[in-house]
Coordinates of C-alpha atoms in Angstrom, one line a residue:
X1 CA -32.1 -50.7 -1.2
X2 CA -34.6 -52.7 -3.0
X3 CA -38.1 -51.6 -4.1
X4 CA -40.7 -54.0 -5.6
X5 CA -44.0 -53.6 -7.1
X6 CA -45.3 -57.1 -6.7
X7 CA -48.5 -56.4 -8.8
X8 CA -46.3 -55.8 -11.9
X9 CA -43.5 -58.1 -10.8
X10 CA -41.0 -55.2 -11.2
X11 CA -38.2 -54.5 -8.8
X12 CA -35.5 -51.9 -8.7
X13 CA -32.4 -51.4 -6.6
X14 CA -30.7 -48.3 -5.5
X15 CA -26.9 -48.8 -5.3
X16 CA -24.8 -46.6 -3.2
X17 CA -21.4 -46.8 -1.4
X18 CA -18.2 -47.1 -3.4
X19 CA -18.5 -50.9 -4.0
X20 CA -22.2 -50.9 -4.8
X21 CA -22.1 -50.1 -8.5
X22 CA -19.1 -52.4 -9.0
X23 CA -21.0 -55.5 -7.9
X24 CA -24.6 -54.3 -8.5
X25 CA -25.1 -55.8 -11.9
X26 CA -24.2 -59.3 -10.7
X27 CA -26.3 -58.8 -7.6
X28 CA -29.6 -57.7 -9.3
X29 CA -29.3 -60.6 -11.6
X30 CA -28.8 -63.1 -8.7
X31 CA -31.8 -61.8 -6.8
X32 CA -34.2 -61.2 -9.7
X33 CA -34.2 -57.4 -9.6
X34 CA -34.8 -55.8 -13.0
X35 CA -33.2 -52.4 -12.6
X36 CA -30.3 -50.8 -10.8
X37 CA -30.2 -47.1 -9.9
X38 CA -26.8 -45.6 -9.5
X39 CA -26.9 -42.0 -8.2
X40 CA -24.5 -39.3 -9.2
X41 CA -22.0 -39.8 -6.3
X42 CA -22.5 -43.2 -4.8
X43 CA -19.3 -43.3 -2.8
X44 CA -20.1 -40.1 -0.9
X45 CA -23.9 -40.1 -0.9
X46 CA -24.2 -40.4 2.9
X47 CA -21.7 -37.5 3.3
X48 CA -23.8 -35.4 0.8
X49 CA -26.9 -36.1 3.0
X50 CA -25.1 -34.5 5.9
X51 CA -24.0 -31.5 3.8
X52 CA -27.6 -30.8 2.6
X53 CA -29.8 -31.9 5.4
X54 CA -31.5 -29.5 7.7
X55 CA -30.2 -29.0 11.2
X56 CA -32.5 -30.2 14.0
X57 CA -32.3 -30.0 17.7
X58 CA -34.7 -31.7 20.1
X59 CA -35.0 -30.4 23.6
X60 CA -37.0 -32.3 26.3
X61 CA -37.8 -31.8 30.0
X62 CA -39.7 -34.2 32.3
X63 CA -42.4 -32.5 34.2
X64 CA -44.9 -35.2 35.5
X65 CA -47.6 -32.7 36.6
X66 CA -51.4 -32.4 36.2
X67 CA -52.4 -29.7 33.9
X68 CA -54.8 -28.2 36.5
X69 CA -51.8 -27.7 38.9
X70 CA -49.5 -26.3 36.3
X71 CA -48.9 -22.5 36.4
X72 CA -49.1 -20.9 33.1
X73 CA -45.9 -19.0 33.7
X74 CA -44.1 -22.4 34.4
X75 CA -45.2 -23.8 31.0
X76 CA -44.2 -20.6 29.2
X77 CA -40.8 -20.4 31.0
X78 CA -39.8 -24.1 30.2
X79 CA -40.6 -23.7 26.5
X80 CA -38.9 -20.4 26.3
X81 CA -35.7 -21.9 27.7
X82 CA -35.9 -24.8 25.3
X83 CA -36.5 -22.4 22.4
X84 CA -33.5 -20.2 23.4
X85 CA -31.3 -23.3 23.8
X86 CA -32.3 -24.6 20.4
X87 CA -31.7 -21.3 18.6
X88 CA -28.3 -21.0 20.5
X89 CA -27.2 -24.5 19.2
X90 CA -28.2 -23.5 15.7
X91 CA -26.0 -20.5 15.9
X92 CA -23.1 -22.4 17.5
X93 CA -23.2 -24.9 14.6
X94 CA -21.9 -22.2 12.3
X95 CA -23.8 -23.8 9.4
X96 CA -25.5 -21.3 7.1
X97 CA -29.3 -21.8 7.3
X98 CA -32.1 -20.0 5.3
X99 CA -34.8 -19.9 8.1
X100 CA -35.7 -21.7 11.3
X101 CA -38.9 -23.3 12.6
X102 CA -39.9 -24.0 16.1
X103 CA -42.5 -26.6 17.3
X104 CA -43.7 -27.3 20.9
X105 CA -45.2 -30.6 22.0
X106 CA -46.2 -32.2 25.3
X107 CA -46.3 -35.9 26.0
X108 CA -49.6 -36.2 27.8
X109 CA -51.7 -38.9 29.4
X110 CA -54.5 -39.5 31.8
X111 CA -53.3 -39.8 35.4
X112 CA -52.3 -43.5 36.0
X113 CA -51.6 -44.3 32.4
X114 CA -48.2 -45.6 31.3
X115 CA -48.3 -44.6 27.6
X116 CA -48.4 -40.9 26.4
X117 CA -49.6 -39.1 23.4
X118 CA -47.7 -36.3 21.8
X119 CA -49.8 -33.2 21.5
X120 CA -48.8 -29.9 19.7
X121 CA -49.1 -27.0 22.1
X122 CA -48.3 -23.4 22.4
X123 CA -46.5 -21.6 25.3
X124 CA -49.4 -19.4 26.3
X125 CA -52.0 -22.1 26.7
X126 CA -53.8 -22.4 30.0
X127 CA -54.9 -25.7 31.7
X128 CA -58.3 -25.8 29.9
X129 CA -56.7 -25.3 26.5
X130 CA -54.1 -28.0 27.3
X131 CA -56.7 -30.6 28.5
X132 CA -58.9 -29.9 25.5
X133 CA -56.1 -30.4 23.1
X134 CA -55.2 -33.7 24.8
X135 CA -58.8 -34.9 24.9
X136 CA -59.2 -34.1 21.1
X137 CA -56.0 -36.2 20.3
X138 CA -57.2 -39.1 22.6
X139 CA -60.6 -39.0 21.0
X140 CA -59.0 -39.2 17.5
X141 CA -56.7 -42.0 18.6
X142 CA -59.0 -44.2 20.6
X143 CA -62.5 -43.0 19.8
X144 CA -63.4 -41.9 23.4
X145 CA -62.2 -39.8 26.3
X146 CA -61.8 -40.4 30.0
X147 CA -63.3 -37.2 31.1
X148 CA -63.3 -37.8 34.9
X149 CA -59.6 -38.6 35.0
X150 CA -57.1 -35.7 35.4
X151 CA -54.8 -35.0 32.5
X152 CA -51.1 -35.2 33.0
X153 CA -48.1 -33.6 31.2
X154 CA -45.2 -36.0 31.4
X155 CA -42.7 -34.2 29.2
X156 CA -42.4 -30.9 27.4
X157 CA -40.5 -30.9 24.1
X158 CA -39.4 -28.3 21.7
X159 CA -38.0 -29.0 18.2
X160 CA -35.9 -26.3 16.5
X161 CA -35.1 -26.9 12.9
X162 CA -32.7 -24.8 10.7
X163 CA -33.7 -25.4 7.1
X164 CA -31.2 -25.2 4.2
X165 CA -31.8 -24.9 0.5
X166 CA -30.1 -27.6 -1.4
X167 CA -29.3 -25.2 -4.3
X168 CA -26.0 -26.9 -5.0
X169 CA -27.7 -30.3 -5.7
X170 CA -27.9 -31.3 -9.4
X171 CA -31.0 -30.0 -10.9
X172 CA -33.3 -31.9 -13.3
X173 CA -32.7 -31.3 -17.0
X174 CA -34.4 -32.2 -20.2
X175 CA -33.9 -35.6 -21.5
X176 CA -33.6 -36.5 -25.2
X177 CA -29.8 -36.5 -26.0
X178 CA -29.5 -38.6 -29.1
X179 CA -25.7 -38.5 -29.0
X180 CA -23.8 -41.6 -28.2
X181 CA -21.2 -41.3 -25.5
X182 CA -17.6 -41.6 -26.7
X183 CA -15.4 -44.2 -24.9
X184 CA -12.1 -43.0 -23.5
X185 CA -10.6 -46.4 -24.1
X186 CA -11.1 -50.2 -24.1
X187 CA -9.8 -53.0 -21.9
X188 CA -10.4 -56.7 -21.6
X189 CA -12.9 -57.6 -18.9
X190 CA -13.9 -61.2 -18.0
X191 CA -17.6 -61.7 -17.8
X192 CA -19.0 -65.2 -17.2
X193 CA -16.7 -67.6 -19.1
X194 CA -15.1 -65.3 -21.6
X195 CA -13.2 -62.1 -22.1
X196 CA -14.8 -59.0 -23.8
X197 CA -13.1 -56.0 -25.3
X198 CA -15.0 -53.5 -23.1
X199 CA -15.3 -49.8 -23.7
X200 CA -14.5 -47.5 -20.7
X201 CA -16.4 -44.3 -20.3
X202 CA -15.9 -41.3 -18.1
X203 CA -19.2 -40.7 -16.2
X204 CA -18.8 -36.9 -16.8
X205 CA -19.6 -37.4 -20.5
X206 CA -22.8 -39.3 -19.9
X207 CA -25.6 -36.8 -20.3
X208 CA -29.4 -37.2 -19.6
X209 CA -31.1 -39.2 -22.3
X210 CA -27.9 -41.1 -23.4
X211 CA -28.1 -44.9 -23.7
X212 CA -25.6 -47.7 -24.3
X213 CA -25.5 -51.4 -24.3
X214 CA -23.2 -53.6 -22.2
X215 CA -20.6 -54.5 -21.7
X216 CA -19.2 -51.2 -20.4
X217 CA -17.2 -49.7 -17.6
X218 CA -18.1 -46.3 -16.2
X219 CA -15.4 -44.6 -14.2
X220 CA -15.7 -41.7 -11.8
X221 CA -13.7 -40.5 -8.8
X222 CA -15.7 -42.2 -6.1
X223 CA -16.7 -45.6 -7.8
X224 CA -16.7 -47.7 -10.8
X225 CA -20.0 -49.0 -12.5
X226 CA -19.9 -52.3 -14.2
X227 CA -22.4 -52.9 -17.0
X228 CA -22.5 -56.6 -18.0
X229 CA -22.9 -57.9 -21.6
X230 CA -26.7 -58.5 -21.3
X231 CA -27.5 -55.2 -19.7
X232 CA -28.4 -51.7 -20.9
X233 CA -27.8 -48.3 -19.5
X234 CA -29.9 -45.1 -19.6
X235 CA -29.1 -41.8 -18.0
X236 CA -32.3 -40.3 -16.5
X237 CA -33.1 -36.6 -16.1
X238 CA -31.4 -36.3 -12.8
X239 CA -28.1 -37.8 -14.0
X240 CA -28.8 -41.2 -12.4
X241 CA -27.6 -44.4 -14.3
X242 CA -30.4 -46.8 -14.8
X243 CA -29.0 -50.2 -15.5
X244 CA -31.5 -52.9 -16.7
X245 CA -31.2 -56.6 -17.4
X246 CA -32.3 -57.4 -20.9

């Protein structure tokens, strides 16, 4: 993933996937990116996202009915069933959650229109309140309303979200470690046109605030990060490796 601030001519690259940090140094040099960010666990970053992400279930039912012909009990009944189904799916997932939120929306339009607008609604609203909410959304979007045309509800939607605290994620810590990391060994590595006696580090010993100059090899269970001879490395407050071209 590349991010650029063209006003300052500075670009950065977030490298993830097991092979990303291995080839990232050569890649950022080739495309003119100044900084490579290597997260804590690049090889399993997507899997971590699944572990810590909130659970979300979207329920939808097509209605295609004018609001002035919609019984209040029908609206409430559909949304209640969607709510119950979403909560049941959260429970069946058997994933611990801290709390849940529920949001109801209607895809609405004026009769005869093809495109709809999503409008936040509540289960106990009557036809007047539904039409008023849609007209307000339409006014904000297009600057006018079509007051003489009936308002339609095309779809009713409910979103049920189970939120989880990412308490196991690494927490930010203070920077400023003046200690230099200790290499666990050396090995010959070929960079460019020559071999370099290159120190090899265990990533576990790299603490926030530490810096080192390339060449270097950083090993961890899910990937290997290669720091080329004309690059520097700094560990930020979150434990990410920031690799820069000199």
